[in-house]
Amino acid sequence: MLNIKNKSIIIEMDRNDLWQLGTALMNGIEMETQRKWVHYYQGHTEAEFLHYVRLQHHVIFVYLQEIYGYLERIELLDALEEELLSIYRQKASS
């Protein structure tokens, strides 16, 4: 069920659907980072790169924290950050 109101959306879904939504959001961040943010980034450190990507996707990171907090899988955000750093390192080494 989807209920859209002025400035709010309520979605009723089961845990599996919530898991799939979280996965799709993470994949979107990874893909956009590979295609766009790693090329636009002008800093010099990994920490600054993570901060830069988080700023570009601030709201999505908040949603992911809520989703994975509810699913008790918050460690997946650490895995996302490691993947983002891997993308950064690949670009830096080329």
Short mmCIF file of C-alpha atoms in Angstrom, two decimals:
data_model
loop_
_atom_site.label_atom_id
_atom_site.label_comp_id
_atom_site.label_asym_id
_atom_site.label_seq_id
_atom_site.Cartn_x
_atom_site.Cartn_y
_atom_site.Cartn_z
CA MET A 1 0.00 0.00 0.00
CA LEU A 2 1.22 3.47 -0.87
CA ASN A 3 -0.30 6.61 0.60
CA ILE A 4 0.98 9.94 -0.70
CA LYS A 5 0.08 13.13 1.13
CA ASN A 6 1.39 16.66 1.04
CA LYS A 7 5.13 16.33 1.81
CA SER A 8 4.88 12.77 3.16
CA ILE A 9 4.65 9.22 1.85
CA ILE A 10 3.57 6.20 3.83
CA ILE A 11 4.52 2.82 2.41
CA GLU A 12 3.37 -0.42 3.96
CA MET A 13 5.60 -3.35 3.05
CA ASP A 14 6.93 -6.58 4.50
CA ARG A 15 10.53 -7.06 5.62
CA ASN A 16 11.60 -8.64 2.32
CA ASP A 17 10.29 -5.66 0.34
CA LEU A 18 12.05 -3.29 2.75
CA TRP A 19 15.26 -5.29 2.26
CA GLN A 20 14.92 -4.99 -1.52
CA LEU A 21 14.31 -1.25 -1.26
CA GLY A 22 17.45 -0.82 0.87
CA THR A 23 19.46 -2.88 -1.60
CA ALA A 24 18.21 -0.80 -4.54
CA LEU A 25 19.14 2.44 -2.75
CA MET A 26 22.64 1.15 -1.97
CA ASN A 27 23.15 -0.03 -5.54
CA GLY A 28 22.03 3.37 -6.81
CA ILE A 29 24.59 5.16 -4.65
CA GLU A 30 27.34 2.82 -5.82
CA MET A 31 26.44 3.21 -9.47
CA GLU A 32 26.17 6.99 -9.33
CA THR A 33 29.48 7.16 -7.47
CA GLN A 34 31.18 5.08 -10.18
CA ARG A 35 29.71 7.08 -13.03
CA LYS A 36 29.72 10.57 -11.59
CA TRP A 37 30.99 11.44 -8.10
CA VAL A 38 34.40 9.80 -8.35
CA HIS A 39 35.10 11.96 -11.42
CA TYR A 40 33.80 15.21 -9.90
CA TYR A 41 35.60 14.83 -6.57
CA GLN A 42 38.46 17.33 -6.21
CA GLY A 43 39.78 16.39 -2.75
CA HIS A 44 42.72 14.24 -1.79
CA THR A 45 41.71 11.87 1.01
CA GLU A 46 39.42 8.88 1.38
CA ALA A 47 37.66 10.45 4.36
CA GLU A 48 36.88 13.59 2.35
CA PHE A 49 35.62 11.43 -0.52
CA LEU A 50 33.20 9.57 1.78
CA HIS A 51 32.02 12.89 3.18
CA TYR A 52 31.54 14.22 -0.37
CA VAL A 53 29.46 11.21 -1.45
CA ARG A 54 27.41 11.36 1.77
CA LEU A 55 26.63 15.02 1.08
CA GLN A 56 25.48 14.17 -2.44
CA HIS A 57 23.13 11.47 -1.07
CA HIS A 58 22.38 12.80 2.40
CA VAL A 59 18.67 11.94 2.44
CA ILE A 60 19.26 8.48 0.98
CA PHE A 61 21.84 7.72 3.70
CA VAL A 62 19.25 8.75 6.32
CA TYR A 63 16.72 6.38 4.74
CA LEU A 64 19.28 3.57 4.66
CA GLN A 65 20.10 4.10 8.34
CA GLU A 66 16.40 3.83 9.17
CA ILE A 67 15.85 0.78 6.95
CA TYR A 68 18.88 -1.17 8.12
CA GLY A 69 18.39 -0.09 11.72
CA TYR A 70 14.89 -1.55 11.61
CA LEU A 71 16.18 -4.72 9.92
CA GLU A 72 19.02 -4.89 12.48
CA ARG A 73 21.63 -4.96 9.70
CA ILE A 74 23.36 -1.61 10.26
CA GLU A 75 26.72 -3.21 9.36
CA LEU A 76 25.63 -3.04 5.72
CA LEU A 77 26.28 0.71 5.80
CA ASP A 78 29.90 -0.06 6.66
CA ALA A 79 30.01 -2.41 3.67
CA LEU A 80 28.63 0.40 1.49
CA GLU A 81 31.35 2.76 2.68
CA GLU A 82 34.00 0.13 1.94
CA GLU A 83 32.61 -0.27 -1.57
CA LEU A 84 32.69 3.49 -2.09
CA LEU A 85 36.31 3.58 -0.92
CA SER A 86 37.11 0.76 -3.31
CA ILE A 87 35.69 2.84 -6.17
CA TYR A 88 37.80 5.80 -5.03
CA ARG A 89 40.96 3.68 -4.79
CA GLN A 90 40.43 2.24 -8.28
CA LYS A 91 40.11 5.75 -9.70
CA ALA A 92 43.14 6.99 -7.75
CA SER A 93 45.32 4.13 -8.98
CA SER A 94 44.44 4.67 -12.64
#
